[in-house]
Amino acid sequence: MGGSWLYNSRTGFFDGPIGGLPSGVSALQVTVGHGQAWVLSSESSDNVYVYDDNPTVEKWFHPNPFAVPTLSEIAESTDESLWGVSAGKVYLFDTSTILFGLTAQPAESVFEVKVGTAGVFVLSSGTGHVYSFE
């Protein structure tokens, strides 16, 4: 439980489990977008990892350890924008600084973020209102 596996389209089977997470740490959520895969781990801090698909590596690694908020939710769009939720706030990953930064916030605390071709949407914790990012 909590291991991550990669579907191998050449063989038609799942390869794994994928390494790179510390011993005793499991994967809680995975998100994929345009050529990237990210995972949230069960760690209490610095819990975001990105997959290195180089055939000689093929493992999870921290993109910038110690500079990432502990996220409870993560989602990646097809344009490679990576969104996250931490402590009820919405974060966006900046590839130039390799950091998650606060972005525009809805009027309420949020707990879930989803992205797709229709846009970026967050669900509030208290009322269940849905907000879209424009």
Short mmCIF file of C-alpha atoms in Angstrom, two decimals:
data_model
loop_
_atom_site.label_atom_id
_atom_site.label_comp_id
_atom_site.label_asym_id
_atom_site.label_seq_id
_atom_site.Cartn_x
_atom_site.Cartn_y
_atom_site.Cartn_z
CA MET A 1 0.00 0.00 0.00
CA GLY A 2 1.19 3.51 -0.79
CA GLY A 3 3.67 2.40 -3.46
CA SER A 4 3.70 4.03 -6.87
CA TRP A 5 3.85 2.05 -10.08
CA LEU A 6 4.39 3.21 -13.66
CA TYR A 7 2.44 1.73 -16.56
CA ASN A 8 4.86 0.55 -19.24
CA SER A 9 3.11 0.93 -22.60
CA ARG A 10 5.81 -1.18 -24.31
CA THR A 11 5.17 -4.25 -22.13
CA GLY A 12 1.55 -3.65 -21.10
CA PHE A 13 2.43 -4.11 -17.42
CA PHE A 14 3.05 -1.87 -14.42
CA ASP A 15 6.70 -1.40 -13.40
CA GLY A 16 7.59 -0.65 -9.82
CA PRO A 17 7.35 0.17 -7.13
CA ILE A 18 9.14 3.39 -8.07
CA GLY A 19 11.92 4.31 -5.66
CA GLY A 20 13.05 7.62 -4.27
CA LEU A 21 10.69 8.06 -1.34
CA PRO A 22 12.35 7.68 2.08
CA SER A 23 11.99 4.37 3.90
CA GLY A 24 8.61 4.06 5.58
CA VAL A 25 7.09 6.89 3.52
CA SER A 26 4.22 6.13 1.17
CA ALA A 27 2.65 7.91 -1.77
CA LEU A 28 -0.74 9.46 -0.93
CA GLN A 29 -1.67 11.18 -4.19
CA VAL A 30 -0.27 11.34 -7.71
CA THR A 31 -0.98 13.88 -10.44
CA VAL A 32 0.16 13.91 -14.04
CA GLY A 33 0.15 16.56 -16.70
CA HIS A 34 2.03 17.31 -19.84
CA GLY A 35 5.12 15.12 -19.51
CA GLN A 36 5.44 15.33 -15.72
CA ALA A 37 4.32 13.26 -12.75
CA TRP A 38 4.19 14.55 -9.16
CA VAL A 39 3.37 12.78 -5.91
CA LEU A 40 2.40 13.82 -2.39
CA SER A 41 3.96 11.63 0.27
CA SER A 42 2.93 10.75 3.80
CA GLU A 43 5.74 12.90 5.25
CA SER A 44 4.77 15.62 7.71
CA SER A 45 6.81 18.24 5.81
CA ASP A 46 8.49 18.63 2.40
CA ASN A 47 6.06 16.08 0.97
CA VAL A 48 6.16 16.97 -2.75
CA TYR A 49 8.18 14.87 -5.19
CA VAL A 50 8.57 14.92 -8.98
CA TYR A 51 9.34 11.86 -11.10
CA ASP A 52 12.62 11.71 -13.04
CA ASP A 53 11.85 9.54 -16.05
CA ASN A 54 15.46 9.30 -17.22
CA PRO A 55 15.89 5.53 -17.81
CA THR A 56 19.05 5.51 -15.68
CA VAL A 57 17.24 7.18 -12.74
CA GLU A 58 13.46 6.47 -12.77
CA LYS A 59 12.66 7.62 -9.23
CA TRP A 60 10.95 10.35 -7.22
CA PHE A 61 12.96 13.33 -5.95
CA HIS A 62 12.34 16.66 -4.19
CA PRO A 63 12.39 19.50 -6.74
CA ASN A 64 13.62 21.89 -4.02
CA PRO A 65 13.64 20.39 -0.54
CA PHE A 66 13.04 22.76 2.37
CA ALA A 67 11.30 25.28 0.10
CA VAL A 68 7.95 23.57 -0.34
CA PRO A 69 4.94 23.98 1.95
CA THR A 70 3.44 20.74 3.20
CA LEU A 71 0.57 20.20 0.79
CA SER A 72 -2.66 18.31 1.37
CA GLU A 73 -3.74 18.36 -2.28
CA ILE A 74 -1.96 18.65 -5.61
CA ALA A 75 -3.08 18.91 -9.26
CA GLU A 76 -1.26 19.51 -12.55
CA SER A 77 -2.75 20.98 -15.69
CA THR A 78 -1.99 20.04 -19.27
CA ASP A 79 0.12 23.21 -19.60
CA GLU A 80 2.36 21.92 -16.76
CA SER A 81 1.02 24.38 -14.15
CA LEU A 82 1.24 22.69 -10.76
CA TRP A 83 -1.30 23.73 -8.12
CA GLY A 84 -1.47 22.80 -4.46
CA VAL A 85 -3.41 23.37 -1.27
CA SER A 86 -1.81 23.86 2.14
CA ALA A 87 -3.57 25.02 5.31
CA GLY A 88 -6.62 26.14 3.32
CA LYS A 89 -4.65 28.29 0.87
CA VAL A 90 -3.94 27.85 -2.86
CA TYR A 91 -0.35 27.65 -4.13
CA LEU A 92 1.12 27.67 -7.65
CA PHE A 93 4.51 26.15 -8.45
CA ASP A 94 6.94 28.57 -10.12
CA THR A 95 9.37 26.67 -12.37
CA SER A 96 11.83 29.57 -12.48
CA THR A 97 12.28 29.76 -8.68
CA ILE A 98 11.38 26.09 -8.03
CA LEU A 99 9.05 27.25 -5.24
CA PHE A 100 5.35 27.10 -4.46
CA GLY A 101 3.98 30.61 -4.02
CA LEU A 102 0.63 31.83 -2.77
CA THR A 103 -1.68 32.83 -5.58
CA ALA A 104 -5.03 34.64 -5.67
CA GLN A 105 -7.17 33.32 -2.82
CA PRO A 106 -10.91 32.69 -2.75
CA ALA A 107 -12.97 34.24 0.03
CA GLU A 108 -13.00 30.95 1.98
CA SER A 109 -10.52 28.34 3.10
CA VAL A 110 -10.15 25.55 0.51
CA PHE A 111 -9.31 21.87 0.71
CA GLU A 112 -9.31 20.62 -2.86
CA VAL A 113 -7.94 21.83 -6.21
CA LYS A 114 -8.69 20.34 -9.64
CA VAL A 115 -7.42 21.45 -13.03
CA GLY A 116 -8.29 20.61 -16.61
CA THR A 117 -9.02 22.18 -19.96
CA ALA A 118 -11.96 24.06 -18.40
CA GLY A 119 -9.65 25.81 -15.89
CA VAL A 120 -8.53 25.67 -12.28
CA PHE A 121 -11.19 25.06 -9.64
CA VAL A 122 -11.03 24.89 -5.83
CA LEU A 123 -13.60 23.61 -3.35
CA SER A 124 -14.11 25.48 -0.08
CA SER A 125 -13.82 23.65 3.22
CA GLY A 126 -16.79 25.17 5.02
CA THR A 127 -19.59 25.81 2.54
CA GLY A 128 -18.66 23.60 -0.39
CA HIS A 129 -18.56 26.58 -2.74
CA VAL A 130 -16.57 26.12 -5.93
CA TYR A 131 -14.24 28.91 -7.06
CA SER A 132 -12.48 29.20 -10.42
CA PHE A 133 -9.12 30.83 -11.02
CA GLU A 134 -9.07 33.43 -13.78
#
